Coordinates of C-alpha atoms in Angstrom, one line a residue:
M28 CA 33.8 25.8 -4.2
A29 CA 31.0 23.3 -2.0
H30 CA 30.6 20.4 -3.9
V31 CA 30.5 16.5 -3.4
S32 CA 32.2 14.9 -6.4
V33 CA 32.1 11.1 -6.4
S34 CA 34.0 9.2 -9.2
N35 CA 34.7 5.7 -9.8
L36 CA 34.5 4.6 -6.0
E37 CA 34.3 1.1 -5.2
Y38 CA 34.0 0.3 -1.8
A39 CA 34.0 -4.1 -0.6
H40 CA 33.7 -5.5 3.2
P41 CA 36.8 -6.3 5.2
G42 CA 35.8 -9.7 4.2
G43 CA 36.0 -9.4 0.6
E44 CA 32.6 -9.0 -0.8
T45 CA 31.8 -5.8 -2.9
L46 CA 29.1 -3.9 -1.7
F47 CA 29.1 -1.3 -4.6
T48 CA 31.6 -0.2 -7.9
E49 CA 32.0 2.4 -10.4
V50 CA 30.1 4.9 -8.6
S51 CA 30.2 8.2 -10.1
F52 CA 28.6 11.8 -9.2
T53 CA 28.3 15.2 -8.6
V54 CA 26.4 17.7 -6.8
A55 CA 27.1 20.8 -7.2
P56 CA 27.5 23.9 -5.0
G57 CA 24.3 24.6 -3.5
S58 CA 22.5 21.6 -4.8
H59 CA 20.0 19.7 -2.4
A60 CA 20.4 16.2 -3.4
A61 CA 18.7 12.9 -1.8
L62 CA 21.1 9.9 -1.8
I63 CA 18.5 6.7 -2.3
G64 CA 18.7 3.1 -3.3
N65 CA 17.7 0.2 -1.8
N66 CA 17.9 -1.3 1.9
G67 CA 21.9 -2.6 1.9
V68 CA 22.8 -1.4 -1.3
G69 CA 25.7 0.8 0.6
K70 CA 24.0 4.6 0.9
T71 CA 25.6 4.7 4.6
T72 CA 29.1 2.9 3.8
L73 CA 29.3 5.6 1.1
M74 CA 28.5 8.9 3.1
R75 CA 30.9 7.5 5.7
I76 CA 33.9 7.4 3.1
L77 CA 32.7 11.0 2.3
A78 CA 33.1 11.7 5.5
G79 CA 36.5 10.0 5.7
E80 CA 34.9 7.1 8.4
L81 CA 35.8 4.7 5.9
P82 CA 38.6 4.5 3.4
A83 CA 37.4 3.4 -0.4
A84 CA 38.3 0.2 -2.0
E85 CA 38.8 2.0 -5.4
G86 CA 38.1 5.2 -7.0
D87 CA 38.5 9.3 -5.7
A88 CA 36.0 11.4 -3.5
A89 CA 36.1 14.9 -3.1
I90 CA 34.1 17.7 -0.8
G91 CA 35.2 21.1 -1.6
G92 CA 35.2 23.7 1.6
E93 CA 34.1 22.6 5.4
V94 CA 32.2 19.4 5.6
R95 CA 29.9 18.4 8.4
Y96 CA 28.6 14.8 9.0
M97 CA 25.6 13.3 10.9
A98 CA 25.4 10.0 11.6
Q99 CA 21.6 8.2 11.1
D100 CA 22.6 7.0 15.3
V101 CA 23.6 10.2 16.5
G102 CA 23.9 10.7 20.3
V103 CA 23.3 7.0 20.6
S104 CA 25.3 4.5 18.7
A105 CA 25.5 0.7 19.2
A106 CA 28.8 1.0 20.6
D107 CA 27.5 3.3 23.1
T108 CA 28.5 2.5 26.7
G109 CA 25.1 4.6 28.0
Q110 CA 27.4 7.0 29.3
T111 CA 27.0 9.7 26.4
T112 CA 26.3 13.2 27.1
V113 CA 24.3 15.7 25.5
R114 CA 28.0 17.8 25.4
D115 CA 29.7 14.6 24.0
M116 CA 27.2 14.4 21.4
L117 CA 28.1 18.2 20.4
V118 CA 31.9 17.8 20.9
E119 CA 31.4 15.1 18.2
C120 CA 29.9 17.7 15.7
M121 CA 32.7 19.9 15.8
P122 CA 35.3 19.4 12.9
E123 CA 39.1 18.5 13.5
P124 CA 40.8 19.4 15.4
G125 CA 38.2 20.5 18.3
R126 CA 36.9 17.3 18.6
T127 CA 40.1 15.6 19.2
I128 CA 40.6 18.4 21.6
G129 CA 37.4 18.4 22.9
R130 CA 37.1 14.8 23.4
A131 CA 40.4 15.7 25.5
L132 CA 38.9 18.0 27.8
T133 CA 36.0 15.9 28.7
A134 CA 38.5 13.3 29.5
A135 CA 40.9 15.6 31.6
E136 CA 37.7 17.0 33.7
R137 CA 36.8 13.7 34.3
A138 CA 40.2 12.7 35.6
A139 CA 40.7 15.9 37.6
A140 CA 37.0 15.4 39.2
D141 CA 38.3 11.7 40.4
N142 CA 41.5 12.9 40.9
S143 CA 40.8 16.2 43.3
D144 CA 44.2 16.3 44.8
D145 CA 46.2 15.2 42.0
V146 CA 48.5 18.0 40.6
D147 CA 49.2 16.1 37.7
A148 CA 45.3 15.9 36.8
S149 CA 45.0 19.3 37.6
M150 CA 47.8 20.8 34.9
V151 CA 46.7 18.4 31.9
L152 CA 43.3 19.5 32.7
A153 CA 44.9 23.2 32.6
E154 CA 46.2 22.6 29.4
A155 CA 42.8 21.2 28.0
I156 CA 41.4 23.9 28.7
G157 CA 43.9 26.4 26.7
A158 CA 43.9 24.3 24.2
W159 CA 39.8 24.1 23.9
A160 CA 40.2 28.3 23.8
D161 CA 42.6 28.1 21.3
C162 CA 40.4 26.4 18.6
G163 CA 37.8 28.0 19.6
G164 CA 35.8 25.8 21.7
Y165 CA 34.3 28.4 24.1
Q166 CA 32.5 30.2 21.2
A167 CA 31.3 26.5 20.2
E168 CA 29.4 25.9 23.5
A169 CA 27.9 29.6 22.6
D170 CA 26.6 28.0 19.8
W171 CA 25.1 25.5 21.4
D172 CA 23.8 27.0 24.2
A173 CA 21.1 29.0 21.6
T174 CA 21.1 25.7 19.9
L175 CA 20.0 23.4 22.7
M176 CA 17.6 26.9 23.8
R177 CA 15.8 26.5 20.7
V178 CA 15.1 23.4 20.5
V179 CA 14.7 21.7 23.6
R180 CA 13.8 25.4 25.9
S181 CA 17.1 25.0 28.5
G182 CA 20.6 25.8 27.9
L183 CA 24.3 23.7 28.0
D184 CA 24.7 24.3 31.6
D185 CA 21.5 22.4 32.2
V186 CA 21.3 20.3 29.6
G187 CA 25.1 19.1 28.6
P188 CA 25.6 17.0 31.6
R189 CA 22.5 14.5 31.1
L190 CA 22.9 11.2 28.9
A191 CA 21.9 11.7 25.4
S192 CA 19.7 8.9 26.0
Q193 CA 17.4 10.7 28.4
L194 CA 16.5 12.7 25.2
S195 CA 14.3 11.6 22.5
G196 CA 15.6 10.5 19.3
G197 CA 13.5 13.3 17.4
E198 CA 15.2 15.8 19.9
R199 CA 18.5 14.1 19.5
K200 CA 18.5 14.8 16.1
Q201 CA 16.9 18.0 15.6
I202 CA 19.3 19.6 18.3
V203 CA 22.5 18.1 16.0
L204 CA 20.9 19.5 12.8
D205 CA 19.8 23.4 13.8
L206 CA 23.7 23.4 14.8
L207 CA 24.7 22.0 11.3
F208 CA 22.6 24.4 9.6
S209 CA 23.9 27.1 11.8
S210 CA 27.2 26.4 11.6
D211 CA 29.8 27.7 8.7
A212 CA 29.9 24.1 7.1
D213 CA 29.7 24.8 3.4
V214 CA 29.0 21.0 3.1
L215 CA 26.6 18.7 4.7
L216 CA 26.2 15.2 4.8
L217 CA 23.1 13.7 6.3
D218 CA 22.2 10.1 6.9
E219 CA 18.3 9.8 7.8
P220 CA 18.4 13.2 9.2
D221 CA 14.3 12.9 9.3
N222 CA 14.2 9.4 11.5
Y223 CA 12.0 9.9 14.8
L224 CA 11.6 13.3 14.1
D225 CA 7.4 14.6 14.4
V226 CA 5.8 16.0 11.3
P227 CA 5.7 19.8 12.9
A228 CA 10.0 19.0 13.0
K229 CA 10.0 17.6 9.6
R230 CA 8.3 19.9 8.1
W231 CA 11.2 22.5 10.0
L232 CA 13.9 20.4 8.8
E233 CA 12.3 20.6 4.9
Q234 CA 12.3 24.4 5.4
K235 CA 15.8 24.6 6.4
I236 CA 17.0 22.5 3.4
K237 CA 15.1 24.4 0.8
T238 CA 16.3 27.7 2.7
T239 CA 20.1 27.2 3.1
D240 CA 22.9 28.0 0.7
K241 CA 25.0 24.9 1.6
T242 CA 25.5 22.2 -0.2
V243 CA 23.3 18.7 1.2
L244 CA 23.8 15.4 0.6
M245 CA 21.0 13.5 2.3
I246 CA 20.0 10.3 2.8
S247 CA 16.0 9.6 3.6
H248 CA 13.3 7.4 2.9
D249 CA 10.5 9.9 3.6
R250 CA 8.8 10.3 0.0
E251 CA 7.2 14.0 1.3
L252 CA 10.3 15.5 2.4
L253 CA 12.2 14.0 -0.4
A254 CA 9.7 16.2 -2.6
N255 CA 9.8 19.0 -0.9
A256 CA 13.1 19.6 -0.2
T257 CA 15.2 18.3 -2.4
N258 CA 16.5 19.3 -6.6
R259 CA 18.5 16.9 -7.2
V260 CA 18.1 12.9 -6.4
V261 CA 21.5 10.6 -6.7
T262 CA 20.2 6.4 -6.8
L263 CA 23.2 4.2 -6.0
E264 CA 23.3 0.6 -7.3
A265 CA 25.4 -2.1 -6.9
F266 CA 27.3 -1.6 -10.4
G267 CA 27.0 2.3 -9.8
A268 CA 24.9 5.0 -9.6
W269 CA 22.9 7.8 -11.7
V270 CA 21.6 11.2 -11.1
H271 CA 18.3 12.8 -11.6
G272 CA 18.9 16.4 -12.1
E273 CA 15.3 17.6 -10.5
S274 CA 13.1 16.8 -7.3
Y275 CA 12.0 13.2 -5.9
A276 CA 8.4 14.4 -7.3
S277 CA 9.0 13.7 -11.0
Y278 CA 11.8 10.9 -9.9
G279 CA 9.2 8.0 -10.8
Q280 CA 8.3 8.8 -14.0
A281 CA 12.0 9.5 -14.9
R282 CA 13.3 6.3 -13.5
E283 CA 10.5 4.7 -15.5
A284 CA 11.4 6.4 -19.2
R285 CA 15.1 5.9 -18.0
Q286 CA 14.7 1.9 -17.5
Q287 CA 12.8 1.9 -20.8
R288 CA 16.2 3.7 -22.7
L289 CA 18.3 1.4 -20.8
G290 CA 16.0 -1.6 -22.1
D291 CA 15.8 -0.4 -25.6
A292 CA 19.8 0.4 -25.8
V293 CA 20.3 -3.4 -24.8
Q294 CA 17.9 -4.6 -27.3
R295 CA 19.6 -2.8 -29.9
W296 CA 23.5 -3.5 -29.1
K297 CA 21.9 -7.8 -29.3
D298 CA 20.2 -6.8 -32.7
E299 CA 23.6 -5.2 -33.9
E300 CA 26.5 -8.1 -32.4
R301 CA 24.1 -10.5 -34.2
R302 CA 24.0 -8.8 -37.3
L303 CA 27.3 -8.0 -37.6
Y304 CA 28.2 -11.9 -36.1
R305 CA 26.0 -13.0 -39.1
F306 CA 28.0 -10.9 -41.9
Y307 CA 31.3 -12.0 -41.1
K308 CA 29.8 -15.5 -41.0
I309 CA 28.2 -15.0 -44.6
M310 CA 31.9 -13.3 -45.6
K311 CA 33.7 -16.5 -44.6
E312 CA 31.7 -18.6 -46.8
R313 CA 32.2 -16.0 -49.6
A314 CA 36.2 -16.2 -49.2
K315 CA 35.9 -19.7 -49.2
L316 CA 34.5 -19.5 -52.8
N317 CA 36.4 -16.6 -54.1
D318 CA 39.6 -15.5 -52.2
G319 CA 39.1 -12.0 -53.0
N320 CA 36.7 -12.3 -49.9
A321 CA 39.2 -13.1 -47.7
A322 CA 40.5 -9.5 -47.0
R323 CA 36.5 -8.4 -46.4
A324 CA 35.9 -11.1 -44.1
N325 CA 38.7 -10.7 -42.1
A326 CA 37.6 -7.1 -41.5
A327 CA 34.5 -8.5 -40.6
E328 CA 35.1 -10.5 -38.1
T329 CA 37.7 -7.8 -36.6
R330 CA 35.1 -5.3 -36.0
W331 CA 32.6 -8.2 -34.9
K332 CA 35.0 -8.7 -32.2
K333 CA 35.9 -5.4 -31.2
F334 CA 32.0 -4.5 -30.6
V335 CA 31.8 -7.9 -28.6
E336 CA 35.0 -7.0 -26.6
A337 CA 33.6 -3.2 -25.8
G338 CA 31.0 -4.7 -24.5
P339 CA 26.7 -4.0 -24.0
P340 CA 25.7 -0.5 -22.5
P341 CA 24.5 -0.8 -18.8
P342 CA 21.1 -2.8 -18.4
P343 CA 18.3 -1.8 -16.7
A344 CA 19.3 -1.9 -12.9
P345 CA 16.9 -4.8 -11.4
D346 CA 13.8 -3.6 -9.4
Q347 CA 13.5 -4.6 -6.1
K348 CA 11.0 -7.7 -6.0
V349 CA 9.5 -7.0 -2.1
K350 CA 5.8 -8.9 -1.9
M351 CA 5.0 -8.8 1.9
R352 CA 1.7 -10.8 2.6
L353 CA 0.6 -9.9 5.5
R354 CA -2.9 -12.0 6.5
G355 CA -4.0 -11.9 9.4
G356 CA -7.3 -13.3 10.6
D357 CA -10.6 -12.8 12.0
S358 CA -11.5 -11.7 15.5
G359 CA -14.3 -10.4 17.7
R360 CA -16.1 -7.0 16.2
R361 CA -14.4 -5.1 19.3
V362 CA -10.9 -5.6 19.2
V363 CA -9.7 -2.6 21.6
S364 CA -11.4 -0.9 24.9
L365 CA -10.1 1.6 26.4
A366 CA -11.9 3.0 29.5
S367 CA -10.4 6.1 31.5
L368 CA -6.7 5.1 30.4
E369 CA -4.2 6.9 31.7
L370 CA -0.2 7.0 31.8
P371 CA 0.7 9.3 34.6
D372 CA 2.5 12.2 33.6
L373 CA 2.4 11.2 30.0
L374 CA -1.7 10.8 29.6
F375 CA -5.2 12.1 30.9
A376 CA -7.8 9.6 31.0
F377 CA -9.1 8.9 27.6
T378 CA -11.9 6.7 26.3
G379 CA -11.7 5.0 23.4
E380 CA -12.6 1.8 20.8
I381 CA -11.2 0.3 17.7
F382 CA -12.6 -2.1 15.5
F383 CA -12.1 -5.0 13.6
G384 CA -10.8 -3.6 10.2
E385 CA -10.0 -0.3 10.9
R386 CA -7.1 1.1 10.6
V387 CA -5.6 3.9 13.2
G388 CA -2.6 6.2 13.3
L389 CA -1.8 7.8 16.5
V390 CA -0.4 11.0 15.9
G391 CA 1.4 13.5 18.0
P392 CA 4.3 15.4 19.1
N393 CA 7.4 13.3 20.4
G394 CA 7.1 12.4 24.1
S395 CA 3.3 12.5 24.1
G396 CA 3.1 8.7 25.1
K397 CA 2.3 7.2 21.4
T398 CA 5.1 4.2 21.8
H399 CA 3.8 4.0 25.6
L400 CA 0.5 3.3 24.5
L401 CA 1.6 0.8 21.7
R402 CA 3.5 -1.2 24.2
L403 CA 0.2 -1.5 26.6
L404 CA -2.0 -2.6 23.6
A405 CA 0.8 -5.4 22.9
G406 CA 0.9 -6.8 25.9
E407 CA 4.0 -5.2 27.6
P408 CA 3.3 -3.2 30.6
H409 CA 6.7 -3.7 32.0
S410 CA 8.8 -2.4 29.3
V411 CA 6.7 1.0 29.1
G412 CA 8.4 1.9 32.7
V413 CA 5.1 3.3 34.1
D414 CA 1.9 2.4 35.6
H415 CA -1.1 3.0 33.5
D416 CA -4.6 3.1 35.4
G417 CA -7.8 2.9 33.8
V418 CA -9.1 -0.3 31.5
L419 CA -7.5 -1.4 28.3
K420 CA -8.9 -4.2 26.6
L421 CA -8.5 -6.8 23.8
G422 CA -11.0 -8.6 22.3
A423 CA -12.1 -11.9 21.6
R424 CA -9.7 -13.6 19.7
V425 CA -6.9 -10.9 19.3
E426 CA -3.5 -11.7 18.8
P427 CA -1.4 -8.4 19.0
G428 CA 2.2 -8.7 17.0
L429 CA 4.5 -5.5 17.7
F430 CA 7.0 -3.6 15.1
T431 CA 9.6 -1.8 16.9
Q432 CA 10.7 1.1 16.1
I433 CA 14.2 0.7 16.6
N434 CA 15.0 -2.6 14.7
N435 CA 16.7 -4.1 17.7
N436 CA 14.5 -7.2 18.4
P437 CA 16.0 -9.6 21.4
E438 CA 14.6 -12.6 19.0
F439 CA 16.8 -12.1 16.4
E440 CA 19.9 -11.0 18.2
G441 CA 22.8 -13.5 17.9
R442 CA 21.7 -15.6 15.1
S443 CA 21.7 -15.6 11.5
T444 CA 18.8 -14.3 8.9
I445 CA 17.5 -17.2 8.1
E446 CA 17.1 -18.8 12.1
P447 CA 13.8 -17.1 12.7
V448 CA 11.9 -17.5 9.8
L449 CA 13.1 -21.6 10.0
E450 CA 11.7 -21.9 13.4
R451 CA 8.5 -20.4 11.9
E452 CA 8.1 -21.9 8.4
G453 CA 10.1 -25.4 9.7
N454 CA 11.5 -26.0 6.3
H455 CA 14.5 -24.8 4.6
E456 CA 13.1 -24.2 1.0
R457 CA 10.1 -22.6 2.3
A458 CA 12.0 -20.3 4.5
M459 CA 13.8 -19.5 1.7
R460 CA 11.3 -18.6 -0.6
A461 CA 9.9 -16.3 2.1
L462 CA 13.4 -14.3 2.7
S463 CA 13.0 -14.2 -1.3
R464 CA 9.9 -12.8 -1.3
Y465 CA 11.5 -9.8 1.6
G466 CA 14.6 -9.4 -0.5
L467 CA 16.5 -11.3 1.9
A468 CA 17.7 -14.1 0.2
G469 CA 21.4 -13.4 -0.4
H470 CA 21.3 -12.7 3.2
E471 CA 19.9 -16.1 5.0
R472 CA 23.6 -16.8 6.8
Q473 CA 24.7 -13.3 7.8
P474 CA 24.4 -12.3 11.2
Y475 CA 21.2 -10.1 11.9
E476 CA 23.3 -7.5 13.9
T477 CA 25.3 -6.6 10.4
L478 CA 21.8 -6.3 8.8
S479 CA 21.5 -2.7 7.3
G480 CA 18.2 -0.9 9.5
G481 CA 15.9 -1.6 6.4
Q482 CA 17.1 -5.4 6.9
K483 CA 16.2 -5.4 10.2
A484 CA 12.5 -4.1 9.1
R485 CA 11.9 -6.3 6.7
L486 CA 12.9 -9.2 8.6
E487 CA 10.7 -8.1 11.4
I488 CA 8.0 -7.7 9.3
L489 CA 8.2 -11.0 7.6
C490 CA 8.5 -12.6 10.7
L491 CA 5.1 -11.2 11.7
E492 CA 3.5 -12.2 8.7
L493 CA 4.4 -15.9 9.4
D494 CA 3.1 -15.5 13.3
G495 CA -0.3 -14.9 11.6
H496 CA -1.1 -11.8 14.3
N497 CA -4.7 -10.1 13.1
L498 CA -3.7 -7.0 15.6
L499 CA -0.6 -5.3 14.4
L500 CA 0.5 -2.7 16.1
L501 CA 3.5 -0.7 14.5
D502 CA 6.0 1.6 15.6
E503 CA 7.3 4.0 13.0
P504 CA 8.2 1.3 10.7
T505 CA 8.4 3.2 7.3
D506 CA 11.7 4.7 9.2
N507 CA 14.0 2.4 8.0
L508 CA 12.1 0.6 5.1
D509 CA 13.7 1.9 1.5
I510 CA 11.0 3.7 -1.0
D511 CA 10.5 0.4 -2.7
S512 CA 9.8 -1.7 0.6
A513 CA 7.4 1.6 2.2
V514 CA 5.1 1.2 -0.9
A515 CA 5.4 -2.2 -0.8
L516 CA 4.2 -2.5 2.7
E517 CA 1.3 0.1 2.4
S518 CA -0.1 -2.6 -0.1
A519 CA 0.1 -5.4 1.9
L520 CA -1.8 -3.4 4.7
E521 CA -4.3 -3.1 2.2
G522 CA -5.5 -6.6 1.8
F523 CA -4.9 -7.5 5.4
E524 CA -7.6 -9.4 7.1
G525 CA -7.1 -7.5 10.5
T526 CA -6.6 -4.3 12.3
V527 CA -3.5 -1.8 12.7
V528 CA -2.5 0.5 15.0
A529 CA 0.4 2.7 14.1
V530 CA 2.6 5.3 15.0
S531 CA 4.6 7.4 12.5
H532 CA 5.5 9.9 11.0
D533 CA 5.7 9.3 7.4
R534 CA 2.7 11.5 6.2
A535 CA 2.7 9.6 2.5
F536 CA 2.1 5.8 5.3
L537 CA -0.5 8.1 7.5
S538 CA -2.5 9.4 4.5
T539 CA -3.9 6.1 4.0
F540 CA -5.4 5.2 7.0
D541 CA -9.4 5.4 8.1
R542 CA -8.8 7.4 11.3
Y543 CA -6.4 9.1 13.7
W544 CA -6.1 9.5 17.4
M545 CA -3.9 12.8 18.3
L546 CA -2.0 12.5 21.6
D547 CA -0.6 15.7 22.9
H548 CA 2.3 17.4 25.1
D549 CA -0.3 18.5 27.7
G550 CA -1.8 14.8 28.4
M551 CA -4.8 15.2 26.5
A552 CA -6.0 13.1 23.8
W553 CA -8.9 13.0 21.4
A554 CA -10.1 11.0 18.2
L555 CA -9.6 12.8 14.7
P556 CA -11.8 11.3 11.6
D557 CA -9.8 11.7 9.0
W558 CA -5.9 12.5 7.7
A559 CA -7.0 16.0 6.4
T560 CA -8.0 17.0 10.2
G561 CA -5.0 14.7 11.2
L562 CA -2.7 17.0 9.6
Q563 CA -4.3 20.3 10.3
A564 CA -3.5 19.2 13.6
V565 CA 0.1 17.9 14.0
T566 CA 1.5 21.1 12.4
N567 CA -1.2 23.9 13.1
P568 CA -1.4 24.6 17.1
E569 CA -4.2 26.9 16.2
A570 CA -6.5 24.0 14.9
V571 CA -5.2 21.7 18.1
A572 CA -6.6 24.6 20.8
R573 CA -10.0 24.7 18.3
I574 CA -10.0 20.9 18.4
K575 CA -9.5 20.8 22.2
F576 CA -11.9 23.6 22.9
A577 CA -14.7 21.8 20.9
K578 CA -13.8 18.6 22.4
Q579 CA -14.0 20.2 25.9
L580 CA -17.3 22.2 25.3
T581 CA -18.7 18.5 24.2
D582 CA -17.5 16.7 27.5
D583 CA -19.2 19.4 29.6
L584 CA -22.1 18.6 28.1

């Protein structure tokens, strides 16, 4: 049966620190479950244990049927040398022994190409080809070809030799997802499959999950995806897990009710413990006056001790308290002016303005130039990798601050979490208070590289806060934030004195903005007045065509 079963699972870091313990839950066959929890609680670690990549310290994890796992950094990992091809990425999606045989075939092909006159290399290649055929490798290649045609409109012969890093993050994710959903796997373990996907691709993923008969366990922070695609929510906490047996749409209310019940149960236990204690003390006093009460006094004491030894029920899980205080500051009324700004091969000439206090969302498909435009606004033309024509001008007293999509800030590398905060605060006590507000106080000495993606994102936002920028340029800020942190960011932006320009595919986050700029694959860009129009534009090609036609009529006039 295609199920996932976890019983009393515990994991400790190699250094000995326990990450989580007493985790138990079951995902029934055919269920589509979300795995959620605070950043750093161990969601990815749990997924890797289920996938067989990490050993558990204690407990058991079992999966029924054929399982496939998609890592969060599919196609490009931190340890990647930059030579991973699309074919290599697809090989890693195969179950064993195909994965090992596929790696051996790739190595043999490269060795034979480098030593064309080496007979031994040719023999090794011939053996690898035979093993590849025997394990169904050529059928897998046919499946890869069909997937690549669906996603990037080109086949394996063309796309396979390319570096995986040459594809966008969204393209890599959608290729692997398409392959996994069309595979014969019974269980899919998906670690943040929606990161980097644009809105149409997220809707495609929703439909894939809703309509598949496979058992799915998925980590995601996208509230709309969770509400629309899951029918079960597993919450991972440091000391266990609990399951909400419905969609995420009703999760908030269910969690609040659970927290109330747990709090009531703990209070009832405390009241009962005090009652038993007082009763046994009273009986002890009576036994001093009358030996006939000695047996009852001893029984009362034994009952109290057994009650205490059994321990109280679990308390409510402590709610994560993330308090972001994005202060900002005043600037000129006209914050950004674009006059016939053009990015060759990405964006045709575009003219627009952004005024102080506005929240402007950059929307559109992956690869349309949104991140390039954001980096230009941040004053990083060289990081874009392309020249630009036209005029881009920031207004008076505008101080831009950039949040990077990949949460890999060179300023933080090789340093502990507290160091960049200490530089900005100048005082250890104030730095610790700031880290505490962002849920990072327990990680102050931890190397930046070992933080989770969400913890890195929170640290980057904290430093933006302390720097006091009044123009925030946010590139997919909610991708790695847990849900509580994403809500905290939205709340902080409401009180932010300044201007915000953000690239995002998070529909809940985008709906809080004032207006939108749409960038499309064909190089056209135009302004959209509200989220209803924006959502229609990014999900409905016919709506895009109508908007373009109306814009062209206006330009002609």
